[in-house]
PDB file of C-alpha atoms in Angstrom:
ATOM      1  CA  PHE A   1      20.429 -41.835  30.667  1.00 47.00           C
ATOM      2  CA  THR A   2      20.516 -43.924  28.458  1.00 47.00           C
ATOM      3  CA  GLY A   3      20.746 -41.465  25.240  1.00 49.00           C
ATOM      4  CA  ALA A   4      20.207 -38.833  27.965  1.00 56.00           C
ATOM      5  CA  LEU A   5      22.467 -36.497  26.010  1.00 59.00           C
ATOM      6  CA  SER A   6      24.226 -35.858  22.223  1.00 57.00           C
ATOM      7  CA  ASN A   7      27.611 -36.217  21.928  1.00 54.00           C
ATOM      8  CA  SER A   8      27.402 -32.611  20.679  1.00 57.00           C
ATOM      9  CA  ASN A   9      27.336 -31.938  25.001  1.00 68.00           C
ATOM     10  CA  ILE A  10      30.211 -34.712  25.722  1.00 74.00           C
ATOM     11  CA  MET A  11      33.577 -33.610  25.160  1.00 78.00           C
ATOM     12  CA  LEU A  12      35.768 -37.004  25.558  1.00 78.00           C
ATOM     13  CA  GLY A  13      39.045 -37.057  26.822  1.00 83.00           C
ATOM     14  CA  ALA A  14      38.050 -34.158  29.162  1.00 85.00           C
ATOM     15  CA  TRP A  15      36.397 -33.921  32.371  1.00 87.00           C
ATOM     16  CA  GLN A  16      32.618 -32.541  32.433  1.00 87.00           C
ATOM     17  CA  HIS A  17      30.347 -32.052  35.770  1.00 90.00           C
ATOM     18  CA  LEU A  18      27.405 -33.551  36.134  1.00 88.00           C
ATOM     19  CA  ALA A  19      24.793 -32.756  38.204  1.00 89.00           C
ATOM     20  CA  VAL A  20      20.768 -33.927  38.322  1.00 85.00           C
ATOM     21  CA  THR A  21      17.810 -32.813  40.881  1.00 86.00           C
ATOM     22  CA  PHE A  22      14.820 -34.215  41.701  1.00 81.00           C
ATOM     23  CA  ASN A  23      12.389 -32.583  43.068  1.00 81.00           C
ATOM     24  CA  SER A  24       8.501 -33.557  42.905  1.00 78.00           C
ATOM     25  CA  GLY A  25       8.502 -35.388  40.000  1.00 72.00           C
ATOM     26  CA  VAL A  26      10.456 -32.870  38.443  1.00 78.00           C
ATOM     27  CA  VAL A  27      14.201 -34.133  36.763  1.00 79.00           C
ATOM     28  CA  LYS A  28      16.745 -31.374  35.919  1.00 84.00           C
ATOM     29  CA  MET A  29      20.427 -31.977  34.542  1.00 85.00           C
ATOM     30  CA  TYR A  30      23.221 -29.464  34.733  1.00 89.00           C
ATOM     31  CA  LEU A  31      26.317 -31.028  32.332  1.00 88.00           C
ATOM     32  CA  ASN A  32      29.516 -27.642  32.936  1.00 90.00           C
ATOM     33  CA  GLY A  33      26.647 -25.824  35.081  1.00 91.00           C
ATOM     34  CA  SER A  34      24.045 -25.126  32.224  1.00 89.00           C
ATOM     35  CA  GLU A  35      20.402 -26.983  32.308  1.00 88.00           C
ATOM     36  CA  VAL A  36      20.362 -29.505  29.372  1.00 84.00           C
ATOM     37  CA  THR A  37      17.531 -30.626  27.852  1.00 75.00           C
ATOM     38  CA  TRP A  38      17.470 -34.693  27.768  1.00 69.00           C
ATOM     39  CA  THR A  39      15.591 -37.406  27.129  1.00 62.00           C
ATOM     40  CA  LEU A  40      14.989 -40.549  29.175  1.00 60.00           C
ATOM     41  CA  SER A  41      14.817 -43.747  27.154  1.00 57.00           C
ATOM     42  CA  GLY A  42      12.041 -45.287  29.604  1.00 55.00           C
ATOM     43  CA  ASN A  43      11.163 -45.580  33.285  1.00 57.00           C
ATOM     44  CA  ALA A  44      14.367 -47.061  35.326  1.00 57.00           C
ATOM     45  CA  PHE A  45      15.403 -43.400  36.621  1.00 58.00           C
ATOM     46  CA  LEU A  46      12.306 -42.411  37.795  1.00 60.00           C
ATOM     47  CA  SER A  47      11.742 -45.243  39.811  1.00 61.00           C
ATOM     48  CA  ALA A  48      14.864 -45.553  40.695  1.00 59.00           C
ATOM     49  CA  LEU A  49      14.055 -42.588  42.830  1.00 62.00           C
ATOM     50  CA  ILE A  50      11.302 -43.769  44.554  1.00 65.00           C
ATOM     51  CA  PRO A  51      12.512 -44.730  48.163  1.00 67.00           C
ATOM     52  CA  ASN A  52      13.650 -47.506  48.684  1.00 70.00           C
ATOM     53  CA  SER A  53      15.671 -50.175  50.146  1.00 76.00           C
ATOM     54  CA  GLU A  54      18.544 -50.823  47.165  1.00 74.00           C
ATOM     55  CA  VAL A  55      21.546 -49.077  47.247  1.00 75.00           C
ATOM     56  CA  LEU A  56      22.538 -45.588  46.123  1.00 75.00           C
ATOM     57  CA  SER A  57      24.927 -46.810  42.949  1.00 79.00           C
ATOM     58  CA  VAL A  58      26.936 -43.838  41.346  1.00 83.00           C
ATOM     59  CA  GLY A  59      28.400 -45.412  37.701  1.00 84.00           C
ATOM     60  CA  ALA A  60      26.294 -48.577  37.760  1.00 82.00           C
ATOM     61  CA  SER A  61      23.378 -50.048  38.053  1.00 77.00           C
ATOM     62  CA  SER A  62      22.478 -51.684  41.586  1.00 74.00           C
ATOM     63  CA  ASN A  63      22.871 -54.712  40.420  1.00 79.00           C
ATOM     64  CA  GLY A  64      26.225 -53.862  38.903  1.00 79.00           C
ATOM     65  CA  SER A  65      25.716 -54.026  35.619  1.00 82.00           C
ATOM     66  CA  ASN A  66      25.128 -51.016  32.826  1.00 81.00           C
ATOM     67  CA  LYS A  67      28.830 -49.707  34.145  1.00 85.00           C
ATOM     68  CA  PHE A  68      30.132 -46.228  33.619  1.00 82.00           C
ATOM     69  CA  ASP A  69      33.221 -46.246  31.515  1.00 84.00           C
ATOM     70  CA  GLY A  70      35.304 -43.008  32.515  1.00 84.00           C
ATOM     71  CA  LYS A  71      36.013 -42.338  36.023  1.00 87.00           C
ATOM     72  CA  ILE A  72      33.775 -40.770  38.830  1.00 88.00           C
ATOM     73  CA  ASP A  73      35.050 -37.945  41.105  1.00 89.00           C
ATOM     74  CA  GLU A  74      34.099 -35.508  43.332  1.00 88.00           C
ATOM     75  CA  VAL A  75      30.381 -37.425  43.878  1.00 90.00           C
ATOM     76  CA  SER A  76      28.114 -35.594  46.120  1.00 90.00           C
ATOM     77  CA  VAL A  77      24.449 -36.284  47.135  1.00 88.00           C
ATOM     78  CA  PHE A  78      22.292 -33.409  49.045  1.00 90.00           C
ATOM     79  CA  LEU A  79      19.554 -34.327  50.662  1.00 86.00           C
ATOM     80  CA  ARG A  80      17.568 -31.533  48.913  1.00 90.00           C
ATOM     81  CA  ASP A  81      16.804 -29.751  45.219  1.00 90.00           C
ATOM     82  CA  LEU A  82      19.949 -27.390  44.504  1.00 93.00           C
ATOM     83  CA  ASN A  83      18.772 -24.332  42.504  1.00 92.00           C
ATOM     84  CA  THR A  84      20.837 -23.153  39.238  1.00 92.00           C
ATOM     85  CA  THR A  85      22.833 -20.469  41.184  1.00 94.00           C
ATOM     86  CA  GLU A  86      24.041 -23.480  43.032  1.00 94.00           C
ATOM     87  CA  ILE A  87      24.472 -26.264  40.561  1.00 94.00           C
ATOM     88  CA  SER A  88      26.266 -23.381  38.366  1.00 93.00           C
ATOM     89  CA  THR A  89      28.260 -22.528  41.735  1.00 93.00           C
ATOM     90  CA  LEU A  90      29.998 -25.890  42.503  1.00 91.00           C
ATOM     91  CA  PHE A  91      30.787 -26.470  38.864  1.00 91.00           C
ATOM     92  CA  TYR A  92      32.792 -23.131  38.785  1.00 88.00           C
ATOM     93  CA  SER A  93      34.311 -24.109  42.650  1.00 86.00           C
ATOM     94  CA  PHE A  94      36.161 -26.903  41.433  1.00 70.00           C
TER      95      PHE A  94
END
């Protein structure tokens, strides 16, 4: 997500809830329970969503590079696309 969110969306030093959904080629991103507008640099993320034999990586690229500089907690993976209400409920339940 290089350049995906502007700095105005992120509060440094504060807990953030980030959710990403992918359904039929449509990617949506939610920050703190609300859908946000974002841009994608290149197609690396979309190509990573195509089923393949690589291990799912959270917080770094599959080869271990591009590591996230922070803490990650409460990671969940769902086998279906969650709707806006479900994303909001997840945010408010933490």
